[in-house]
mmCIF file of C-alpha atoms in Angstrom:
data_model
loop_
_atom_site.group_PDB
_atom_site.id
_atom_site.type_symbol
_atom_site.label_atom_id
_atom_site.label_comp_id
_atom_site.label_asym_id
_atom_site.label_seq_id
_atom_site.Cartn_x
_atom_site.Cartn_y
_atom_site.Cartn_z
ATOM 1 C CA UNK X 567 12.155 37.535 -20.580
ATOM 2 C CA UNK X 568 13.621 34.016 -20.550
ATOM 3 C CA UNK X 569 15.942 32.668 -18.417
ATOM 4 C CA UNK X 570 18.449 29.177 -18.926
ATOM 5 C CA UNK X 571 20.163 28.013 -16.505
ATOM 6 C CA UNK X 572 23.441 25.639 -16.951
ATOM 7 C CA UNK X 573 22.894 23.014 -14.501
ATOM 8 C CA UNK X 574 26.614 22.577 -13.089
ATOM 9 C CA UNK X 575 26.427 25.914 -12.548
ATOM 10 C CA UNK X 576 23.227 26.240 -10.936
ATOM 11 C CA UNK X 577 24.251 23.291 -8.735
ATOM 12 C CA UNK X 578 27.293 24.829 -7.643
ATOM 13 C CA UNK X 579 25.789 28.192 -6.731
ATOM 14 C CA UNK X 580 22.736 25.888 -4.736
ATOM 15 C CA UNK X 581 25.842 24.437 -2.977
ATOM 16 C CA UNK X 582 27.771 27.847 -2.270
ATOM 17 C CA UNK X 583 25.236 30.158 -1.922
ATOM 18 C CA UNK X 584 22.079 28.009 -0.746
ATOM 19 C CA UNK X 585 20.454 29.932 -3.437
ATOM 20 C CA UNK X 586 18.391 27.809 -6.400
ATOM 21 C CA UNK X 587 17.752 28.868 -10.153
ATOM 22 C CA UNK X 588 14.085 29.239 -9.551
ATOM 23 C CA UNK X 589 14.717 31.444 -6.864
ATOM 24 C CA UNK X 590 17.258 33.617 -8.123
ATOM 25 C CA UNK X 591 14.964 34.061 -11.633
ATOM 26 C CA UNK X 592 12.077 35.702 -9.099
ATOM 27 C CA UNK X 593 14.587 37.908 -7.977
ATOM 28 C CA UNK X 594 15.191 39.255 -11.333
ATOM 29 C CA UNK X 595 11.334 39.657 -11.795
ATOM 30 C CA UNK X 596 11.041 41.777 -8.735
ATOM 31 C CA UNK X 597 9.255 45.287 -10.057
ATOM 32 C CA UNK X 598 11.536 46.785 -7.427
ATOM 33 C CA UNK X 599 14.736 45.285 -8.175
ATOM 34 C CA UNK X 600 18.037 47.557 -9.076
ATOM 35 C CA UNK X 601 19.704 46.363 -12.631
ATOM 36 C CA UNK X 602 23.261 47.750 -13.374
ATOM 37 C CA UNK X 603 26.264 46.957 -15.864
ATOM 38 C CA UNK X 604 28.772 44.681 -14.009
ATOM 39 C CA UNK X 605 31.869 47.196 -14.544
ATOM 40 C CA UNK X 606 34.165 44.273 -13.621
ATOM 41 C CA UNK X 607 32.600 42.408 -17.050
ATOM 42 C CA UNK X 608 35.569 40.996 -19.516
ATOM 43 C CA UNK X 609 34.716 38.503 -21.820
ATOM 44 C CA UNK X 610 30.680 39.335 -22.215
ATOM 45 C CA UNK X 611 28.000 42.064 -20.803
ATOM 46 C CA UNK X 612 27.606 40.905 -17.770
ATOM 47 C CA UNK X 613 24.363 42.765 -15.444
ATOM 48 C CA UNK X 614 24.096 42.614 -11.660
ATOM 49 C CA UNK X 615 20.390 42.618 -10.213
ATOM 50 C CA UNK X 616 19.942 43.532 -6.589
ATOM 51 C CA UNK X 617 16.094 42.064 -6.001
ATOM 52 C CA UNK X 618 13.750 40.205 -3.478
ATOM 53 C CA UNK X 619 12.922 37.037 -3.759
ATOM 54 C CA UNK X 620 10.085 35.331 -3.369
ATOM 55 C CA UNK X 621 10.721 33.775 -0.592
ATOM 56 C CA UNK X 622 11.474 37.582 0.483
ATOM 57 C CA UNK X 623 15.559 36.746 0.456
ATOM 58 C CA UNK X 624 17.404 39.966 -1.093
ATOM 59 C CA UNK X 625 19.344 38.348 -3.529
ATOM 60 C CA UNK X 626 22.366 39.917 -5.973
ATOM 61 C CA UNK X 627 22.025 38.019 -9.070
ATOM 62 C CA UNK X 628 25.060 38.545 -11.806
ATOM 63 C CA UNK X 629 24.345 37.194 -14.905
ATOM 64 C CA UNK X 630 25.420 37.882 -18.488
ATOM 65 C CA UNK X 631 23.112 39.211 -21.601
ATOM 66 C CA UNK X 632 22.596 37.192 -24.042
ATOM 67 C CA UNK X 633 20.885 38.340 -27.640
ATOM 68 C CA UNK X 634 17.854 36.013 -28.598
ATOM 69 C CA UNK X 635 18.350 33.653 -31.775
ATOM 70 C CA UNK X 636 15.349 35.065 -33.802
ATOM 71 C CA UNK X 637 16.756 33.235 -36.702
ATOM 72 C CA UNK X 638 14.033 30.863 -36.888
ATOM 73 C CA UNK X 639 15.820 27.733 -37.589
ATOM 74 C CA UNK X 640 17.804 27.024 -41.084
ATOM 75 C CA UNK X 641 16.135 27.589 -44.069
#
């Protein structure tokens, strides 16, 4: 799986939360971690991962889904 991370975002949750991108992505590649549809979700799928960290912080990570381009470029 790949992750992307939108910087002013990911500074802004650093800043709230204390919590970085690179962290938060080894939560969501804990082989124990607890994935669920965000019910609350509006605009987009959203998913909510309940996982450890690395750095062994349990971390809820809410995130939406996003479909890969497999176009392969323009033709």
């Amino acid at each position: 799986m790949r992750f992307e991370s939108d910087p002013p975002k990911a500074e802004a949750n650093l800043r709230a939360h204390g919590v970085g991108f690179a962290e938060a992505v080894t939560a969501l590649e804990d082989d124990c971690a607890l994935t669920r549809e965000d019910p609350a979700a509006v605009d987009e799928p959203r998913f909510v991962t309940l996982g450890l960290s690395t750095l062994a912080n349990l971390l809820v990570v809410v995130y939406p889904h996003q479909e890969p381009d497999l176009s392969g470029g323009s033709r």
